[in-house]
Coordinates of C-alpha atoms in Angstrom, one line a residue:
M946 CA 0.0 0.1 -0.1
P947 CA 1.5 3.4 -1.0
A948 CA 2.4 5.9 1.5
R949 CA 0.2 8.8 2.2
N950 CA 3.0 11.3 1.2
D951 CA 3.7 9.3 -2.1
P952 CA 4.1 11.9 -5.0
Q953 CA 2.1 9.6 -7.3
V954 CA -0.8 9.5 -4.9
Y955 CA -0.7 13.4 -4.7
A956 CA -0.5 13.5 -8.5
R957 CA -3.6 11.1 -9.0
R958 CA -5.6 13.1 -6.4
L959 CA -4.7 16.5 -8.4
R960 CA -5.6 15.0 -11.6
A961 CA -9.0 13.8 -10.3
V962 CA -9.6 17.3 -8.7
L963 CA -9.0 19.2 -12.0
I964 CA -11.0 16.8 -14.1
N965 CA -14.1 16.8 -11.9
S966 CA -14.0 20.4 -11.6
I967 CA -14.3 21.2 -15.3
P968 CA -17.8 22.5 -15.6
V969 CA -20.3 21.6 -18.3
L970 CA -19.5 24.7 -20.1
E971 CA -22.3 26.6 -22.0
A972 CA -19.7 28.3 -24.0
R973 CA -20.8 30.8 -26.6
G974 CA -19.5 34.0 -28.0
I975 CA -16.1 35.2 -26.9
V976 CA -15.2 31.9 -25.3
I977 CA -15.7 30.0 -28.5
V978 CA -13.7 32.5 -30.4
L979 CA -10.8 32.3 -27.9
M980 CA -10.9 28.6 -28.0
A981 CA -11.0 28.8 -31.9
G982 CA -7.9 31.0 -32.0
L983 CA -6.0 28.5 -29.8
V984 CA -7.1 25.6 -32.4
G985 CA -6.0 27.8 -35.2
I986 CA -2.5 28.3 -33.7
I987 CA -2.1 24.5 -32.9
A988 CA -3.4 23.6 -36.4
G989 CA -0.8 25.9 -38.1
A990 CA 2.1 24.7 -36.0
L991 CA 1.2 21.1 -36.7
V992 CA 0.5 21.7 -40.4
T993 CA 3.9 23.4 -40.7
G994 CA 5.5 20.5 -38.9
M995 CA 4.0 17.8 -41.2
S996 CA 5.1 19.5 -44.1
E997 CA 8.6 19.9 -43.0
L998 CA 8.9 16.2 -42.1
V999 CA 7.7 15.3 -45.5
Q1000 CA 10.0 17.5 -47.1
G1001 CA 12.7 16.2 -45.1
L1002 CA 11.8 12.5 -46.3
H1003 CA 11.9 13.9 -50.1
F1004 CA 15.4 15.2 -49.2
L1005 CA 16.6 11.9 -47.8
L1006 CA 14.9 9.8 -50.5
F1007 CA 14.8 11.8 -53.8
D1008 CA 17.5 14.4 -52.9
V1009 CA 15.3 17.3 -53.1
Q1010 CA 17.1 20.4 -52.0
P1011 CA 15.8 22.7 -49.3
G1012 CA 13.3 25.2 -51.0
G1013 CA 12.7 22.6 -53.8
R1014 CA 9.7 20.3 -54.6
L1015 CA 9.7 16.7 -55.6
S1016 CA 7.1 17.2 -58.4
A1017 CA 9.2 20.1 -59.8
M1018 CA 12.1 18.0 -60.7
F1019 CA 12.8 17.3 -64.4
S1020 CA 14.0 13.8 -63.8
L1021 CA 14.8 11.5 -60.9
A1022 CA 18.5 11.6 -60.0
S1023 CA 18.8 7.8 -60.2
P1024 CA 16.3 4.9 -61.4
V1025 CA 16.7 3.4 -58.0
Q1026 CA 14.6 6.2 -56.6
A1027 CA 11.6 4.9 -58.5
M1028 CA 11.6 2.1 -55.8
F1029 CA 10.8 4.4 -53.0
P1030 CA 7.0 4.5 -53.8
A1031 CA 7.0 0.5 -53.5
I1032 CA 9.1 0.7 -50.4
G1033 CA 6.5 3.3 -48.8
G1034 CA 3.9 0.7 -49.9
L1035 CA 5.5 -2.0 -48.0
V1036 CA 5.7 0.2 -44.9
L1037 CA 2.2 1.1 -45.2
G1038 CA 1.2 -2.6 -45.7
L1039 CA 2.9 -3.4 -42.3
S1040 CA 0.9 -0.8 -40.8
V1041 CA -2.5 -2.2 -42.3
I1042 CA -1.2 -5.7 -40.7
W1043 CA -0.6 -4.2 -37.3
L1044 CA -4.1 -2.5 -37.3
R1045 CA -5.8 -5.6 -38.5
R1046 CA -4.3 -7.5 -35.5
R1047 CA -5.4 -5.0 -33.0
K1048 CA -8.9 -4.9 -34.7
F1049 CA -8.9 -1.1 -35.1
R1050 CA -12.1 0.2 -36.9
T1051 CA -12.3 2.5 -40.0
P1052 CA -11.0 5.8 -38.7
V1053 CA -13.5 8.7 -38.7
D1054 CA -12.8 11.9 -40.5
P1055 CA -14.1 15.4 -39.7
I1056 CA -16.9 15.4 -42.2
E1057 CA -18.1 12.1 -41.0
A1058 CA -17.5 13.1 -37.4
N1059 CA -19.7 16.0 -37.6
A1060 CA -22.4 14.3 -39.7
L1061 CA -22.8 11.3 -37.4
Y1062 CA -21.0 11.6 -34.2
G1063 CA -21.5 15.4 -33.0
G1064 CA -17.9 16.2 -33.8
R1065 CA -16.6 13.4 -31.7
M1066 CA -13.1 12.2 -33.1
S1067 CA -10.7 9.7 -31.7
L1068 CA -7.0 10.8 -31.4
T1069 CA -6.0 7.4 -32.0
D1070 CA -7.8 7.7 -35.5
T1071 CA -6.2 11.1 -36.1
F1072 CA -2.7 9.9 -35.6
I1073 CA -3.2 6.7 -37.7
I1074 CA -4.3 8.8 -40.5
V1075 CA -1.5 11.6 -40.2
G1076 CA 1.2 8.8 -40.0
Q1077 CA -0.2 6.8 -42.9
T1078 CA -0.6 10.1 -45.0
M1079 CA 2.8 11.3 -44.2
I1080 CA 4.4 8.0 -45.3
S1081 CA 2.4 7.9 -48.6
S1082 CA 3.4 11.2 -49.5
G1083 CA 6.9 11.1 -48.1
F1084 CA 7.7 8.1 -50.1
G1085 CA 6.4 9.7 -53.2
A1086 CA 2.9 8.2 -53.6
S1087 CA 0.8 10.4 -55.9
V1088 CA -1.5 11.9 -52.9
G1089 CA -1.9 15.1 -51.0
L1090 CA -1.3 15.9 -47.3
E1091 CA -4.5 17.9 -47.0
A1092 CA -6.4 14.8 -45.6
G1093 CA -3.7 14.5 -42.9
Y1094 CA -3.8 18.3 -42.3
T1095 CA -7.7 18.6 -41.6
Q1096 CA -7.4 15.4 -39.5
I1097 CA -4.9 16.7 -37.2
G1098 CA -6.6 20.2 -36.9
S1099 CA -10.2 18.7 -36.4
G1100 CA -9.0 15.8 -34.2
I1101 CA -7.1 18.3 -31.9
A1102 CA -10.1 20.5 -31.8
S1103 CA -12.6 17.8 -31.0
R1104 CA -10.6 16.7 -28.1
L1105 CA -10.1 20.1 -26.7
A1106 CA -13.7 20.7 -27.1
R1107 CA -14.8 17.5 -25.2
A1108 CA -12.4 18.2 -22.6
F1109 CA -14.2 21.2 -21.7
R1110 CA -17.5 19.3 -22.1
L1111 CA -18.9 21.8 -24.8
R1112 CA -22.4 20.8 -26.2
R1113 CA -22.7 19.1 -29.4
N1114 CA -23.1 22.0 -31.7
D1115 CA -20.1 23.8 -30.2
V1116 CA -18.1 20.7 -30.8
R1117 CA -19.2 20.6 -34.3
I1118 CA -18.1 24.3 -34.8
L1119 CA -14.7 23.7 -33.2
V1120 CA -14.0 20.7 -35.4
G1121 CA -14.8 22.8 -38.4
C1122 CA -12.5 25.6 -37.0
G1123 CA -9.7 23.0 -36.9
A1124 CA -10.1 22.0 -40.5
A1125 CA -10.5 25.5 -41.6
G1126 CA -7.2 26.6 -39.8
A1127 CA -5.4 23.4 -41.5
I1128 CA -6.3 24.6 -45.0
A1129 CA -5.4 28.2 -44.3
A1130 CA -2.1 27.3 -43.1
A1131 CA -1.4 24.8 -46.0
F1132 CA -2.2 27.5 -48.6
D1133 CA -1.8 30.7 -46.6
A1134 CA -5.3 31.5 -47.4
P1135 CA -7.6 32.2 -44.6
L1136 CA -10.8 32.9 -46.7
T1137 CA -10.2 29.6 -48.5
G1138 CA -9.7 27.7 -45.0
A1139 CA -12.7 29.4 -43.6
F1140 CA -15.1 28.4 -46.3
Y1141 CA -13.8 24.9 -46.5
G1142 CA -14.7 24.9 -42.7
F1143 CA -18.1 26.0 -43.6
E1144 CA -18.9 24.3 -46.8
L1145 CA -17.3 20.9 -46.3
V1146 CA -17.0 20.3 -42.4
I1147 CA -19.7 22.2 -40.7
G1148 CA -22.0 22.1 -43.5
I1149 CA -23.8 25.2 -43.1
Y1150 CA -22.8 29.0 -43.1
S1151 CA -24.3 31.1 -40.5
V1152 CA -23.4 34.5 -39.0
A1153 CA -22.8 32.9 -35.5
N1154 CA -20.0 30.8 -37.0
V1155 CA -18.1 33.5 -38.9
A1156 CA -16.2 34.7 -35.8
P1157 CA -14.8 31.6 -34.6
V1158 CA -14.0 30.0 -38.1
M1159 CA -12.3 33.2 -39.3
T1160 CA -10.5 33.5 -36.1
A1161 CA -9.1 29.9 -36.5
A1162 CA -8.3 30.4 -40.1
I1163 CA -6.2 33.8 -39.5
S1164 CA -4.6 32.5 -36.5
A1165 CA -3.5 29.3 -38.4
S1166 CA -2.2 31.2 -41.4
L1167 CA -0.5 33.8 -39.2
T1168 CA 1.1 30.9 -37.2
A1169 CA 2.4 28.9 -40.5
E1170 CA 4.1 32.3 -41.7
M1171 CA 5.7 32.4 -38.2
F1172 CA 7.2 29.0 -38.5
G1173 CA 8.3 29.3 -42.1
G1174 CA 5.4 27.8 -43.9
V1175 CA 5.6 28.0 -47.6
P1176 CA 3.0 30.2 -49.4
F1177 CA 0.9 28.9 -52.2
P1178 CA 0.6 32.1 -54.6
L1179 CA 0.6 31.6 -58.1
E1180 CA 2.5 34.4 -60.0
L1181 CA 0.3 35.3 -63.0
S1182 CA 1.2 38.5 -64.8
G1183 CA 0.0 40.2 -67.9
L1184 CA -3.5 38.4 -68.0
P1185 CA -5.8 39.8 -70.8
T1186 CA -9.0 41.7 -69.8
L1187 CA -11.9 39.1 -69.9
T1188 CA -14.8 39.8 -72.1
A1189 CA -18.3 38.8 -71.8
S1190 CA -18.2 36.5 -74.7
Q1191 CA -15.6 34.4 -73.0
Y1192 CA -17.8 33.4 -70.3
V1193 CA -19.5 30.8 -72.5
P1194 CA -16.3 28.8 -73.2
F1195 CA -15.3 29.1 -69.6
L1196 CA -18.7 27.8 -68.3
L1197 CA -18.0 24.7 -70.8
L1198 CA -14.5 24.3 -69.3
G1199 CA -16.5 24.2 -66.1
L1200 CA -18.8 21.4 -67.2
L1201 CA -15.6 19.6 -68.5
G1202 CA -14.1 19.9 -65.1
G1203 CA -17.1 18.5 -63.4
A1204 CA -17.3 15.6 -65.7
A1205 CA -13.7 14.9 -65.3
S1206 CA -14.0 14.9 -61.5
I1207 CA -16.7 12.3 -61.9
A1208 CA -14.4 10.3 -64.0
I1209 CA -11.6 10.5 -61.5
M1210 CA -13.9 9.2 -58.7
N1211 CA -15.1 6.3 -60.7
L1212 CA -11.5 5.3 -61.9
V1213 CA -10.2 5.1 -58.3
S1214 CA -13.3 3.1 -57.1
L1215 CA -12.7 0.8 -60.4
I1216 CA -9.0 0.3 -59.5
E1217 CA -10.1 -0.5 -56.0
R1218 CA -12.5 -3.2 -57.1
G1219 CA -9.8 -4.5 -59.6
F1220 CA -7.6 -5.2 -56.5
A1221 CA -10.3 -6.8 -54.7
R1222 CA -11.3 -9.1 -57.8
L1223 CA -7.4 -10.2 -58.1
S1224 CA -7.7 -11.4 -54.4
I1225 CA -4.5 -9.4 -53.4
D1226 CA -4.4 -9.0 -49.6
A1227 CA -5.0 -5.2 -48.7
S1228 CA -1.5 -5.3 -47.0
L1229 CA 0.1 -5.9 -50.3
R1230 CA -1.7 -3.5 -52.5
P1231 CA 0.4 -0.4 -51.7
F1232 CA 3.5 -2.3 -52.7
I1233 CA 2.0 -3.2 -56.1
G1234 CA 0.6 0.3 -56.7
G1235 CA 4.0 1.9 -55.6
I1236 CA 5.8 0.1 -58.1
L1237 CA 3.4 1.3 -60.9
V1238 CA 3.7 4.9 -59.6
G1239 CA 7.5 4.7 -59.4
L1240 CA 7.4 3.6 -63.1
L1241 CA 5.4 6.5 -64.0
G1242 CA 7.8 8.7 -62.0
L1243 CA 10.7 7.5 -64.2
V1244 CA 9.0 9.0 -66.9
T1245 CA 8.2 12.4 -65.1
P1246 CA 8.4 13.2 -61.4
Q1247 CA 5.7 15.6 -61.9
V1248 CA 3.4 12.8 -61.2
L1249 CA 4.8 12.2 -57.7
S1250 CA 3.7 13.3 -54.3
S1251 CA 1.0 16.0 -54.1
G1252 CA 2.3 18.0 -57.1
H1253 CA 2.8 21.5 -55.5
G1254 CA 5.9 21.9 -57.5
A1255 CA 4.7 20.5 -60.7
L1256 CA 1.6 23.1 -60.7
H1257 CA 4.0 26.1 -60.4
R1258 CA 5.9 24.7 -63.2
E1259 CA 2.7 24.5 -65.4
F1260 CA 2.1 28.3 -64.7
A1261 CA 5.6 29.3 -65.1
M1262 CA 6.4 27.6 -68.5
N1263 CA 4.4 27.1 -71.7
Y1264 CA 4.5 23.3 -72.7
G1265 CA 3.1 22.2 -75.8
L1266 CA -0.3 20.6 -75.9
A1267 CA 0.9 16.9 -76.5
V1268 CA 3.2 17.4 -73.3
V1269 CA 0.4 18.7 -71.1
A1270 CA -2.2 16.2 -72.2
S1271 CA 0.4 13.3 -71.6
V1272 CA 1.4 14.7 -68.0
F1273 CA -2.5 14.9 -67.3
V1274 CA -2.9 11.3 -68.4
M1275 CA 0.0 10.0 -66.2
K1276 CA -0.9 12.2 -63.2
L1277 CA -4.4 11.0 -63.2
A1278 CA -3.2 7.5 -63.5
A1279 CA -0.7 7.9 -60.7
S1280 CA -3.2 9.4 -58.3
A1281 CA -5.9 7.0 -59.0
I1282 CA -3.4 4.1 -58.7
S1283 CA -2.0 5.5 -55.3
L1284 CA -5.4 5.6 -53.9
G1285 CA -7.1 2.5 -55.5
S1286 CA -4.3 0.5 -54.1
G1287 CA -4.4 1.8 -50.5
F1288 CA -2.0 4.8 -50.1
R1289 CA -3.6 7.3 -47.5
G1290 CA -4.1 10.7 -48.7
G1291 CA -6.6 12.8 -50.7
L1292 CA -7.3 14.3 -54.1
F1293 CA -7.3 18.0 -52.8
F1294 CA -4.0 19.1 -54.5
A1295 CA -4.1 16.4 -57.0
S1296 CA -7.4 17.8 -58.4
L1297 CA -5.9 21.3 -58.5
F1298 CA -2.9 20.0 -60.5
L1299 CA -5.1 18.0 -62.8
G1300 CA -7.8 20.8 -63.3
A1301 CA -4.7 23.3 -64.3
L1302 CA -3.7 20.8 -66.9
L1303 CA -7.1 20.3 -68.0
G1304 CA -7.4 24.0 -68.4
K1305 CA -4.2 24.3 -70.6
V1306 CA -5.3 21.5 -72.7
F1307 CA -8.8 23.3 -73.2
A1308 CA -6.9 26.4 -74.3
G1309 CA -4.7 24.7 -76.6
V1310 CA -7.8 23.0 -78.3
M1311 CA -9.7 26.3 -78.5
A1312 CA -6.8 28.0 -80.0
M1313 CA -6.8 25.4 -82.9
A1314 CA -10.8 25.2 -83.0
A1315 CA -11.9 28.7 -82.5
P1316 CA -8.8 31.1 -82.3
T1317 CA -11.2 34.2 -82.1
T1318 CA -12.1 33.4 -78.7
G1319 CA -8.7 34.4 -77.4
I1320 CA -8.9 31.9 -74.4
D1321 CA -5.6 32.7 -72.2
P1322 CA -3.9 29.6 -71.4
A1323 CA -3.0 30.8 -67.8
V1324 CA -6.8 32.1 -67.2
A1325 CA -7.9 28.6 -68.5
A1326 CA -5.8 26.9 -65.9
V1327 CA -6.9 28.7 -63.1
V1328 CA -10.7 28.2 -64.2
G1329 CA -9.9 24.5 -64.9
M1330 CA -8.1 24.0 -61.6
T1331 CA -10.9 25.3 -59.6
S1332 CA -13.6 23.6 -61.8
L1333 CA -12.2 20.1 -61.4
A1334 CA -11.4 20.7 -57.7
V1335 CA -15.0 21.7 -57.0
G1336 CA -16.1 18.4 -58.2
V1337 CA -13.8 16.1 -56.4
V1338 CA -13.6 18.2 -53.1
G1339 CA -16.9 20.1 -53.0
G1340 CA -17.2 23.6 -52.0
P1341 CA -17.5 26.1 -54.9
L1342 CA -16.9 29.2 -52.7
T1343 CA -13.9 27.4 -51.4
M1344 CA -12.3 26.9 -54.6
T1345 CA -13.3 30.4 -55.7
F1346 CA -11.4 32.1 -52.7
L1347 CA -8.4 29.7 -53.2
A1348 CA -8.1 31.3 -56.8
L1349 CA -8.6 34.6 -55.5
E1350 CA -6.1 34.4 -52.7
S1351 CA -3.4 32.5 -54.7
T1352 CA -3.6 34.6 -57.9
R1353 CA -4.4 38.1 -56.0
D1354 CA -6.4 38.9 -59.2
L1355 CA -10.0 40.1 -58.5
T1356 CA -11.0 40.1 -62.2
L1357 CA -10.7 36.3 -62.2
T1358 CA -13.3 35.6 -59.6
G1359 CA -16.4 36.1 -61.4
V1360 CA -15.5 33.7 -64.0
V1361 CA -14.1 31.2 -61.9
L1362 CA -17.2 31.4 -59.5
A1363 CA -19.4 30.8 -62.6
A1364 CA -17.4 27.8 -63.8
S1365 CA -17.3 26.5 -60.3
I1366 CA -21.1 26.4 -59.8
M1367 CA -21.5 24.9 -63.3
S1368 CA -19.1 22.0 -62.2
A1369 CA -21.0 21.8 -58.8
I1370 CA -24.2 21.6 -60.4
L1371 CA -23.2 18.9 -63.0
V1372 CA -21.7 16.7 -60.3
R1373 CA -24.7 17.1 -57.7
E1374 CA -27.2 16.4 -60.4
T1375 CA -25.5 13.3 -62.3
F1376 CA -23.2 11.8 -59.4
G1377 CA -24.4 13.3 -56.1
Y1378 CA -21.3 12.9 -54.2
S1379 CA -17.8 14.5 -53.8
F1380 CA -14.8 12.4 -53.4
S1381 CA -14.9 12.4 -49.5
T1382 CA -18.7 11.5 -49.5
W1383 CA -18.5 8.9 -52.4
R1384 CA -15.9 7.1 -50.1
F1385 CA -18.5 6.9 -47.5
H1386 CA -21.0 5.7 -50.1
L1387 CA -18.7 3.0 -51.0
R1388 CA -18.4 1.7 -47.4
G1389 CA -22.2 1.7 -47.1
E1390 CA -22.9 5.3 -45.6
T1391 CA -25.4 7.5 -47.2
I1392 CA -24.4 10.9 -45.8
R1393 CA -23.8 13.4 -48.6
S1394 CA -22.4 16.3 -46.4
A1395 CA -21.4 17.2 -43.1
H1396 CA -25.0 18.3 -42.0
D1397 CA -25.8 16.8 -38.5
V1398 CA -27.7 13.8 -39.2
G1399 CA -26.3 11.7 -36.2
W1400 CA -29.3 12.7 -33.9
M1401 CA -31.8 11.6 -36.6
R1402 CA -30.1 8.4 -36.8
S1403 CA -30.2 7.9 -32.9
L1404 CA -33.9 8.6 -33.3
N1405 CA -34.9 5.0 -34.4
V1406 CA -38.1 3.0 -34.3
G1407 CA -36.8 0.9 -31.3
S1408 CA -36.7 4.0 -29.0
M1409 CA -40.0 5.3 -30.0
M1410 CA -42.2 2.0 -30.2
R1411 CA -44.6 1.0 -27.7
K1412 CA -43.8 -2.4 -26.1
D1413 CA -47.1 -3.0 -24.6
V1414 CA -48.9 -4.1 -27.8
R1415 CA -51.8 -6.4 -27.6
T1416 CA -51.7 -9.7 -29.8
I1417 CA -54.1 -12.4 -30.7
D1418 CA -53.8 -15.7 -32.7
A1419 CA -54.6 -15.3 -36.3
S1420 CA -56.8 -18.4 -36.5
T1421 CA -59.2 -16.8 -34.0
T1422 CA -62.7 -16.5 -35.4
L1423 CA -64.4 -13.2 -35.6
A1424 CA -67.0 -14.0 -33.1
E1425 CA -64.3 -15.1 -30.8
F1426 CA -62.5 -11.9 -31.3
R1427 CA -65.4 -9.8 -30.6
K1428 CA -66.0 -11.7 -27.2
E1429 CA -62.3 -11.3 -26.2
I1430 CA -61.7 -7.8 -27.2
P1431 CA -65.0 -5.7 -26.7
L1432 CA -65.3 -2.6 -28.8
G1433 CA -63.6 0.4 -26.9
S1434 CA -61.1 -2.0 -25.0
A1435 CA -58.4 -1.3 -27.8
Q1436 CA -57.9 0.5 -31.0
R1437 CA -55.9 -2.0 -32.8
V1438 CA -54.5 -5.6 -32.2
I1439 CA -51.7 -7.5 -33.8
A1440 CA -52.7 -10.7 -35.3
V1441 CA -49.9 -13.4 -34.8
E1442 CA -49.1 -17.1 -35.6
Q1443 CA -47.3 -19.5 -33.4
G1444 CA -44.3 -17.9 -31.8
Q1445 CA -45.4 -14.3 -32.0
H1446 CA -44.7 -14.3 -35.8
Y1447 CA -46.4 -11.4 -37.3
V1448 CA -49.6 -11.9 -39.6
G1449 CA -51.2 -8.4 -39.7
V1450 CA -52.8 -5.4 -38.0
L1451 CA -56.5 -5.7 -36.8
L1452 CA -58.5 -2.5 -36.3
V1453 CA -60.9 -3.3 -33.6
P1454 CA -63.8 -0.9 -34.6
E1455 CA -63.6 -2.3 -38.1
L1456 CA -63.8 -5.9 -37.0
H1457 CA -66.8 -5.1 -34.7
S1458 CA -68.7 -3.5 -37.6
D1459 CA -67.7 -6.1 -40.2
L1460 CA -70.6 -8.2 -41.7
S1461 CA -68.7 -11.1 -42.4
D1462 CA -69.5 -14.9 -41.0
G1463 CA -68.6 -14.9 -37.3
E1464 CA -66.7 -18.1 -38.2
T1465 CA -64.1 -16.2 -40.4
P1466 CA -60.7 -16.2 -39.0
V1467 CA -59.3 -12.7 -38.3
Q1468 CA -56.2 -13.4 -40.3
A1469 CA -58.6 -12.8 -43.6
L1470 CA -59.4 -9.2 -42.1
A1471 CA -55.9 -8.4 -41.3
Q1472 CA -54.4 -5.3 -42.9
F1473 CA -50.5 -4.4 -43.6
K1474 CA -49.4 -7.8 -43.8
D1475 CA -46.4 -6.7 -45.9
A1476 CA -45.6 -3.6 -44.1
V1477 CA -43.6 -3.7 -41.0
L1478 CA -40.8 -1.8 -39.1
V1479 CA -37.7 -3.0 -37.5
P1480 CA -36.1 -1.4 -34.3
S1481 CA -33.0 -0.2 -36.2
M1482 CA -34.9 1.8 -38.8
N1483 CA -34.4 5.8 -38.5
V1484 CA -37.1 8.1 -38.7
Q1485 CA -36.6 8.8 -42.2
S1486 CA -37.0 5.0 -43.1
A1487 CA -39.8 4.6 -41.1
A1488 CA -41.8 7.7 -42.3
E1489 CA -41.3 6.4 -46.0
T1490 CA -42.9 2.9 -44.9
F1491 CA -45.8 4.7 -43.5
Q1492 CA -46.3 6.5 -46.7
R1493 CA -45.9 3.7 -48.9
A1494 CA -48.2 1.5 -46.7
G1495 CA -50.9 4.3 -46.4
A1496 CA -51.0 3.1 -42.7
E1497 CA -51.5 5.3 -39.4
E1498 CA -49.9 2.5 -37.3
L1499 CA -47.4 -0.4 -38.0
A1500 CA -46.1 -3.5 -36.0
V1501 CA -42.3 -3.5 -35.0
V1502 CA -40.7 -6.9 -35.7
E1503 CA -37.5 -8.1 -34.7
D1504 CA -36.2 -8.7 -38.2
F1505 CA -37.7 -9.0 -41.6
D1506 CA -37.0 -12.9 -41.8
D1507 CA -38.7 -14.3 -38.7
R1508 CA -41.0 -11.2 -38.1
I1509 CA -41.5 -11.8 -34.3
V1510 CA -43.5 -8.8 -33.0
R1511 CA -41.7 -6.6 -30.7
G1512 CA -44.0 -3.5 -30.4
L1513 CA -46.0 -1.1 -32.4
L1514 CA -45.4 2.5 -33.7
T1515 CA -47.9 5.1 -35.0
E1516 CA -47.3 7.7 -37.5
S1517 CA -48.4 10.6 -35.3
H1518 CA -46.1 9.6 -32.5
L1519 CA -43.1 9.2 -35.3
M1520 CA -43.8 12.6 -36.6
R1521 CA -44.2 14.3 -33.1
R1522 CA -41.0 13.0 -32.0
Y1523 CA -39.1 14.1 -35.1
A1524 CA -40.6 17.6 -34.8
E1525 CA -39.3 17.7 -31.2
E1526 CA -35.9 16.7 -32.0
L1527 CA -35.6 18.9 -35.0
D1528 CA -36.6 21.9 -33.1
K1529 CA -34.1 20.9 -30.3
A1530 CA -31.3 20.7 -33.1
R1531 CA -32.5 24.2 -34.5
R1532 CA -32.2 25.6 -30.9
D1533 CA -28.7 24.3 -30.5
L1534 CA -27.6 25.7 -33.9
S1535 CA -28.9 29.1 -33.2
G1536 CA -27.6 29.0 -29.5
E1537 CA -30.9 29.3 -27.7
G1538 CA -31.9 27.5 -24.7

């Protein structure tokens, strides 16, 4: 037994006192803004640190000099360096085996956390994603670090919010602040970061959210500058004046960007399915993908890593149409292979680079087909960059502000926004998902944005049904039913077979007024025989079942196979509970109550 003056005893007691003394903080206004500023500072520092570590890996593995970029190299210094993506795949494969043995679940990212879990994120998930993303990009796989950036910013924010026991909506806002700070620090673009937080992670723009999200974005950007983060600005000079007649070709480019984004997302899924059909173990897929990416890197290093250096090269140099088109195809293949084979990362920056290449290809084709339009390749590259990225990442305002903050050219904003909206409309109407939500769809999730639907999922049939349901054997005759259940004793009874298996719903007033023979079994008069609910159904699915059946009440069964009766739910009770929860969610969002 430890002594009373043991330092460890005092430490445990102090920790318990501190934890128990933290109040359930109803934090609003200035408190949330201050916490958002702290989140931004932490996100800016961590993003800068991650970037420097990956640059250090590029220096060690690919001999990239300080200040240089892997994708900006004209060729690899040695063919041996083409092996490093495969080696990174081996390291990543070992991490997959380690996680599988410890039965880790699929990590939750900021969008999923805010949509389903009230912003709750695991730091274990966060560090897994960050580590795997840095390995993937550091060894040259064609993926970006932005997924890791937003994960670390949001993960830290979620943990901080929950340490102070903030309420659900405040946690979601701080998670958005973390993501906003991460993107702002990565691109030195506070407005881009803020609208990334609004459009993609919080899921809604409101006046109440402006102060904390902007505070986080500005704090992160300033912190990254202080720690020596590399800014993203694209140096464009001598751009021609845009005319109204040029809007039509650029709107067409926006549609092409949206179509290309859909093709990219489908290509990634196709490659994933290809590996699955080949029965290649998940731990070996990154190694095989790394071999293919390394071979492409031998042709041009522009396909390696995220593509920051390659993007700046494309704006600085005037390559021929054939060269630009070939780089587009190879970068598309490298990114799809990297993600489809299991490398961790995202398509954020890859979509910017691919969009810029698409824009230059478009300008080259227009110069041959319709030279009178006067499409400038640099302007087309910016429009293509944002249009394709909107389709992949989502968030037309996010990408519009990225174009504005990276080019510092206000005249481009109008055409960029118009083309981005065209891309977003095309993707939403024909495909329905961005890359992030498409990945959820492939896992069986149905969420399409970060809008908070977690409370709706918790409001399921099992939590709303009445369990004191009255049942009767389906073979009971109508005369026996009238004796056993007098008029007024119940509104409805469930007809069941042996073992409480569901047959149908019996409406008591109707059976008492029925003119059928008294020997008729009640089974013949049962309604809604094929319409039942199960306890796991959410409110939306249950409401759709009521509408299809045209019923006011339905039985709840254990599952659709055995159909053992567990309870009863009325449509009026379902809609009343839904309205109550919706009103509560709105009050939380507005800060009332």
